[in-house]
mmCIF file of C-alpha atoms in Angstrom:
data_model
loop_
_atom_site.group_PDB
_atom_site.id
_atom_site.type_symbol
_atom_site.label_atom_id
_atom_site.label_comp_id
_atom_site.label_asym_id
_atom_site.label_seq_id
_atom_site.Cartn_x
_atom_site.Cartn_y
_atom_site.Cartn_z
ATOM 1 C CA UNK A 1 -7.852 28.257 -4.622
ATOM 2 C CA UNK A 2 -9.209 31.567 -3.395
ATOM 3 C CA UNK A 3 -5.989 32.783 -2.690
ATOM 4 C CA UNK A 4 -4.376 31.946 -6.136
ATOM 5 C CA UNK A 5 -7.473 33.371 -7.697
ATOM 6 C CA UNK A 6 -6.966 36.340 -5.609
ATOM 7 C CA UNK A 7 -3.470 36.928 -6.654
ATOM 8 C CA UNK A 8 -4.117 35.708 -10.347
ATOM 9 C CA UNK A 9 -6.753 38.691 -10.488
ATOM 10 C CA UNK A 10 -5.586 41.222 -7.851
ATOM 11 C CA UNK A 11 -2.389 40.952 -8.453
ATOM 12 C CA UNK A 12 -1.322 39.566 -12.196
ATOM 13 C CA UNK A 13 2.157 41.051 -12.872
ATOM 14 C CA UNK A 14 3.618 39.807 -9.159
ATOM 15 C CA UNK A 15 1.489 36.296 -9.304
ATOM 16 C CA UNK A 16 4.368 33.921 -10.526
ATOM 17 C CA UNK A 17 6.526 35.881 -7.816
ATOM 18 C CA UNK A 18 4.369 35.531 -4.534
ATOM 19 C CA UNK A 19 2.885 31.750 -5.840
ATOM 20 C CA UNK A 20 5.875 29.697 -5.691
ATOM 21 C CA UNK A 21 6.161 26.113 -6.181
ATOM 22 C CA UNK A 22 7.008 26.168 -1.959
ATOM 23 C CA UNK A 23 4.267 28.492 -1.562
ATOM 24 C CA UNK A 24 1.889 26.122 -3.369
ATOM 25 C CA UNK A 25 3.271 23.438 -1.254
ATOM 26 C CA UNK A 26 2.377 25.052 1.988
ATOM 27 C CA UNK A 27 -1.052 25.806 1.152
ATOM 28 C CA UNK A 28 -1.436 22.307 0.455
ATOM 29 C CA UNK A 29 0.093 20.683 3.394
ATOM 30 C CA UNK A 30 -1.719 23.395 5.986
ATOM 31 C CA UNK A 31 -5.004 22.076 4.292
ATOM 32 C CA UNK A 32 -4.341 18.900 4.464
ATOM 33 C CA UNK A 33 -3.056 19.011 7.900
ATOM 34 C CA UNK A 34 -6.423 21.278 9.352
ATOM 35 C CA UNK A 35 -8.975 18.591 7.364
ATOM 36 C CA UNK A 36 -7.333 15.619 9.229
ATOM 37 C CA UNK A 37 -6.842 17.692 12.635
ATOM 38 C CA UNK A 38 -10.448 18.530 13.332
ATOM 39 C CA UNK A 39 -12.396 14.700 12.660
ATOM 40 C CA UNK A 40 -8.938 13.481 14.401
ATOM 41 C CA UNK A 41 -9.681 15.205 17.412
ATOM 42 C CA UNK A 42 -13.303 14.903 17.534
ATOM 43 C CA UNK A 43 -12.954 10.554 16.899
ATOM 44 C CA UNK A 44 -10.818 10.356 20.070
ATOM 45 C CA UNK A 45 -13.435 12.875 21.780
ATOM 46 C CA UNK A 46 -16.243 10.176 20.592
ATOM 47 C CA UNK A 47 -13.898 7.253 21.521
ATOM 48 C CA UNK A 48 -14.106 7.873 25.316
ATOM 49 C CA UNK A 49 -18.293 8.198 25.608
ATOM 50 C CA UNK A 50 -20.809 5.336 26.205
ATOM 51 C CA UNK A 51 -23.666 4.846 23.901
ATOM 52 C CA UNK A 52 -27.361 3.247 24.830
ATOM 53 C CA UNK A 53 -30.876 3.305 23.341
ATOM 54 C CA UNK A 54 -31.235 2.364 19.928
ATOM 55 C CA UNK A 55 -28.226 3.249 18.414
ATOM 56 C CA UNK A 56 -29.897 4.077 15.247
ATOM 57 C CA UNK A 57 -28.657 7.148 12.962
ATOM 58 C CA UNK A 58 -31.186 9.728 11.486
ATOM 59 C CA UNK A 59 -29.074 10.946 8.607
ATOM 60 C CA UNK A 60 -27.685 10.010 5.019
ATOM 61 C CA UNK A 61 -24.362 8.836 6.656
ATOM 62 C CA UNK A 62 -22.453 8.531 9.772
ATOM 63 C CA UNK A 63 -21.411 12.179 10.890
ATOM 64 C CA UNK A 64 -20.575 13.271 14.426
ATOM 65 C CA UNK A 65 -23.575 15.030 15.734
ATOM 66 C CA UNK A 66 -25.734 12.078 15.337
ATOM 67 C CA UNK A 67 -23.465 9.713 16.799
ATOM 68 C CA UNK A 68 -22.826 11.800 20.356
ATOM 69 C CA UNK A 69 -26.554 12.233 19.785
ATOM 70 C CA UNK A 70 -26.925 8.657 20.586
ATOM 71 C CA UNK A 71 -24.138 8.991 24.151
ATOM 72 C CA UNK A 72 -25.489 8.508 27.516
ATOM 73 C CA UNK A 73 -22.181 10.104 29.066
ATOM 74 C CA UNK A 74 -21.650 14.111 29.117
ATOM 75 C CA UNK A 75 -21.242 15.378 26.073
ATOM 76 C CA UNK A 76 -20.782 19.078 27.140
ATOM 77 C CA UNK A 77 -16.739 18.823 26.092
ATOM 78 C CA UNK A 78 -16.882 17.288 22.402
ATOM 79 C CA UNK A 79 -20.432 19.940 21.688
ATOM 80 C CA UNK A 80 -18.089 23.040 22.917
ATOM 81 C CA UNK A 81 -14.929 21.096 20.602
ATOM 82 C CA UNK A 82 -17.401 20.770 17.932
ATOM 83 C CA UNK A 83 -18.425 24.079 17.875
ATOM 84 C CA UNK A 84 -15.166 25.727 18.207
ATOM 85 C CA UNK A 85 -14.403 23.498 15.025
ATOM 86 C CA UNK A 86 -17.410 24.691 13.383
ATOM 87 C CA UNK A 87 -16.900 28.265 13.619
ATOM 88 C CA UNK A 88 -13.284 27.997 12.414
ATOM 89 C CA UNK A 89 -14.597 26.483 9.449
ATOM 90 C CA UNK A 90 -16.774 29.360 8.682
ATOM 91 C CA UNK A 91 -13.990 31.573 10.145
ATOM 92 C CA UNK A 92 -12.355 29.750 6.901
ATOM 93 C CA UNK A 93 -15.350 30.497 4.740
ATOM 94 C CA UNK A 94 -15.422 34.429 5.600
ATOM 95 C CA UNK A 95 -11.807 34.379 4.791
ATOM 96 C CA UNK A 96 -12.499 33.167 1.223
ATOM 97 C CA UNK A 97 -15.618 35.409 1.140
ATOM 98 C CA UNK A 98 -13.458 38.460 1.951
ATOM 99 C CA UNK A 99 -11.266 37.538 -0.623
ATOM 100 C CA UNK A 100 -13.994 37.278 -3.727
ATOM 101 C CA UNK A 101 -15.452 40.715 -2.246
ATOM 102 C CA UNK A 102 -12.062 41.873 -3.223
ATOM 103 C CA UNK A 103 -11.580 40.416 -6.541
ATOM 104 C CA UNK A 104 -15.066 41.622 -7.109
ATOM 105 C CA UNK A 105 -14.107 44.939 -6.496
ATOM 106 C CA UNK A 106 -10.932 45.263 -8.961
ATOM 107 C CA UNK A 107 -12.845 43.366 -11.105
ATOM 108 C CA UNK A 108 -15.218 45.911 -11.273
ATOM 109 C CA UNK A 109 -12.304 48.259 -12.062
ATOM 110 C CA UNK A 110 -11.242 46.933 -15.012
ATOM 111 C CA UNK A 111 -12.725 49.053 -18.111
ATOM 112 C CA UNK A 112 -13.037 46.420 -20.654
ATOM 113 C CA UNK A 113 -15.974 44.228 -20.680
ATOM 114 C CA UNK A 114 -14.015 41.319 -22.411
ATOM 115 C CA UNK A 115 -11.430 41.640 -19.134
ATOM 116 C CA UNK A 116 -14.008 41.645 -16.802
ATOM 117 C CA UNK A 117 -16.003 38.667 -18.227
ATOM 118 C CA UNK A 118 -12.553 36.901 -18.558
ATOM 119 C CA UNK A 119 -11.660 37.451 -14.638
ATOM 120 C CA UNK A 120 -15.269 36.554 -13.517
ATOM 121 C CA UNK A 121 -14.794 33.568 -15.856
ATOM 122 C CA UNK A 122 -11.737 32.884 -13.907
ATOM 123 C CA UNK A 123 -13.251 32.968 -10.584
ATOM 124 C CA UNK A 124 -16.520 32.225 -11.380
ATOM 125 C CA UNK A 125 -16.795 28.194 -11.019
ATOM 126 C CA UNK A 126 -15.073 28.296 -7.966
ATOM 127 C CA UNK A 127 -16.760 31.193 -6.069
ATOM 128 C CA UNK A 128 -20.037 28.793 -6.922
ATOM 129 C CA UNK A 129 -18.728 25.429 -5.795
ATOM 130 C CA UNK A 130 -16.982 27.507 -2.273
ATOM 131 C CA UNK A 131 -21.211 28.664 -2.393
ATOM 132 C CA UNK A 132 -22.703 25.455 -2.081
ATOM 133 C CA UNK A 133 -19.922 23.322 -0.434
ATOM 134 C CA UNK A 134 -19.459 26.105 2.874
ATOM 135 C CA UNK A 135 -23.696 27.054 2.283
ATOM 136 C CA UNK A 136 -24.210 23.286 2.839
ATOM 137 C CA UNK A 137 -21.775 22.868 5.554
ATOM 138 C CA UNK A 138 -23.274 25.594 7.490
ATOM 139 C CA UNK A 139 -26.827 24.438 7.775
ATOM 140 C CA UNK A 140 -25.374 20.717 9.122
ATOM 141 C CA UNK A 141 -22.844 21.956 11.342
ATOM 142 C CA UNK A 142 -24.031 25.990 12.310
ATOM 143 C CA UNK A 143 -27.517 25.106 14.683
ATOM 144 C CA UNK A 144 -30.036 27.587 15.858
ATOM 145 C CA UNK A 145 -32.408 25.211 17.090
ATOM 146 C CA UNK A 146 -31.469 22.432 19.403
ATOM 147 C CA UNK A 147 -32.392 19.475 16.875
ATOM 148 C CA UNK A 148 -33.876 19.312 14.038
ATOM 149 C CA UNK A 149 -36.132 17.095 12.310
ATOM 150 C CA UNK A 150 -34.809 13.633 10.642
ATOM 151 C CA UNK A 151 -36.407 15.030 7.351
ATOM 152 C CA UNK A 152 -34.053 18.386 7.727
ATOM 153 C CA UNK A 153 -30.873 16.184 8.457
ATOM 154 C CA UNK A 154 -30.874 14.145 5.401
ATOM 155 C CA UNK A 155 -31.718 16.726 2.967
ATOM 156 C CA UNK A 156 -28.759 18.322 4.544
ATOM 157 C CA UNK A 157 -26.569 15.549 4.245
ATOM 158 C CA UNK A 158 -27.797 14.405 1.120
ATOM 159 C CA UNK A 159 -27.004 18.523 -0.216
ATOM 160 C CA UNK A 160 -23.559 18.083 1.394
ATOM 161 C CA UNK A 161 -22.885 14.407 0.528
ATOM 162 C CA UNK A 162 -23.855 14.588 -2.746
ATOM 163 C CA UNK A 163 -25.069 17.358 -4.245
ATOM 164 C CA UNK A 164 -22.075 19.051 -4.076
ATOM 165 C CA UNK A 165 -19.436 16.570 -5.312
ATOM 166 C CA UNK A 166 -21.641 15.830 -8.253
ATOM 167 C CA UNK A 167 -22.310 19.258 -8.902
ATOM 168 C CA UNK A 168 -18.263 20.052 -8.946
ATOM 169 C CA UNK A 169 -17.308 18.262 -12.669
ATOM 170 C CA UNK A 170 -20.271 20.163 -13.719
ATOM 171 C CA UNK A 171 -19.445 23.470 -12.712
ATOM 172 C CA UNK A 172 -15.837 23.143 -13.476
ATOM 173 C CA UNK A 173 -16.978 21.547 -16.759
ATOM 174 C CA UNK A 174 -18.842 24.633 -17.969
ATOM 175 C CA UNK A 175 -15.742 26.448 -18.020
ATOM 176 C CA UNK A 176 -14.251 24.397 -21.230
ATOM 177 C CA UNK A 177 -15.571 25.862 -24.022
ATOM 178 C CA UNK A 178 -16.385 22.649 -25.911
ATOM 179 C CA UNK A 179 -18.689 21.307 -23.195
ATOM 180 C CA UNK A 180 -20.499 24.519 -23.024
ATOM 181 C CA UNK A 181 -21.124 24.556 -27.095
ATOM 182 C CA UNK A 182 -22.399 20.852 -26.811
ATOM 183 C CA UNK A 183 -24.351 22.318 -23.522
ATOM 184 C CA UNK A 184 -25.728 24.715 -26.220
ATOM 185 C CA UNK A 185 -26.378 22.698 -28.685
ATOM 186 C CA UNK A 186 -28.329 19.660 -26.592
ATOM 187 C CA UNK A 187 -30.371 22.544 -24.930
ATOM 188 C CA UNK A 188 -31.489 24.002 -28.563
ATOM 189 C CA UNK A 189 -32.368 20.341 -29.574
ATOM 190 C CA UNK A 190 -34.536 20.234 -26.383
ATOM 191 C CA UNK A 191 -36.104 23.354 -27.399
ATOM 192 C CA UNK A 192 -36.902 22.578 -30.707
ATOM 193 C CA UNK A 193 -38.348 19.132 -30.075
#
C-alpha cells in the first residue's frame, strides 16, 4: 500500500502506467510469499528442540519467543534466525517509512491547501495503521533487555493482537465521509448531554 500511495501521490500522471494489474499481482504474491516464509522457517526450527519445565506460556497467545523460551536444547540457531527475521521486518518498516518521508515532502510542495489535505487524506489512515501495526511489532520482536516481565509481554501482545486489528475498520472508517459526520454528530450529542 505504501508503494501505490507513493506513486498515487509522487507520481499521479504515470500511476496507471507503472501500477499494472501484473504489477499489483506481484506485490501481492511477494507478500504473501515473505509472511508464510519467515513462521515457515522458524516452525521447523521449533520442530527439532526438546521442551521441559512447566511448559506454561506468559503471553496473550502462542508466539515463538515464548515457546523456545520454554526448550531445554540450544537455542542459539532459531534466536540468530529469529533475529535476522526481525530486522528484515523492520528493514520492511524503514522501507515504508522512507517512502511517507517522501510523499511528505511533495506533499508539502503542493501550493493548495485543499491538495494537500486531499493527499494527506489519501495517505493518512494508512501511514497510522503501518504506525501502530510495525510500532507494536517492534517492542515484541526488537529486545534490549534479555526478558521482560510477563506484565510487558501481554500488553504487547494484547497491543499487537488486538489493538491493532480492531483499530484498522476504525481508522479506515474515518476516511468515508458519512461515518465521520455521524462521528460528529454522536460526539456533539455527548457534549451537550
Amino acid at each position: 500500500m505504501a508503494y501505490d500511495r507513493y506513486l498515487a501521490i509522487c507520481k499521479p500522471l504515470r500511476y496507471s502506467t507503472i501500477m499494472t494489474t501484473g504489477l499489483f499481482i506481484k506485490l501481492a504474491i511477494v507478500c504473501l510469499l515473505w509472511s508464510l516464509y519467515s513462521p515457515v522457517v522458524e516452525t521447523i526450527l521449533i520442530s527439532h528442540l526438546t521442551f521441559c519445565g512447566p511448559n506454561q506460556i506468559e503471553n496473550v497467545f502462542c508466539d515463538f519467543p515464548p515457546i523456545i523460551d520454554l526448550a531445554c536444547s540450544d537455542t542459539r540457531l532459531i534466536k540468530m534466525v529469529e533475529s535476522a527475521l526481525s530486522s528484515l521486518i523492520m528493514l520492511n518498516f524503514l522501507c515504508v517509512l522512507l517512502s511517507y518521508v517522501k510523499i511528505v515532502f511533495d506533499i508539502l510542495k503542493i501550493k493548495t491547501k485543499g491538495g494537500r489535505q486531499k493527499a494527506f487524506s489519501t495517505c493518512g489512515a494508512h501511514l497510522i495503521f503501518v504506525v501502530l501495526f510495525f510500532g507494536s511489532i517492534g517492542f515484541m520482536y526488537i529486545r534490549i533487555a534479555k526478558s521482560y516481565s510477563p506484565a510487558y509481554n501481554r500488553s504487547v501482545g494484547v497491543t499487537f493482537a488486538v489493538i491493532v486489528p480492531l483499530a484498522n475498520p476504525v481508522i479506515y472508517g474515518l476516511r468515508n465521509q458519512q461515518i465521520k459526520t455521524a462521528f460528529k454528530k454522536r460526539l456533539t450529542s455527548l457534549k451537550c448531554s
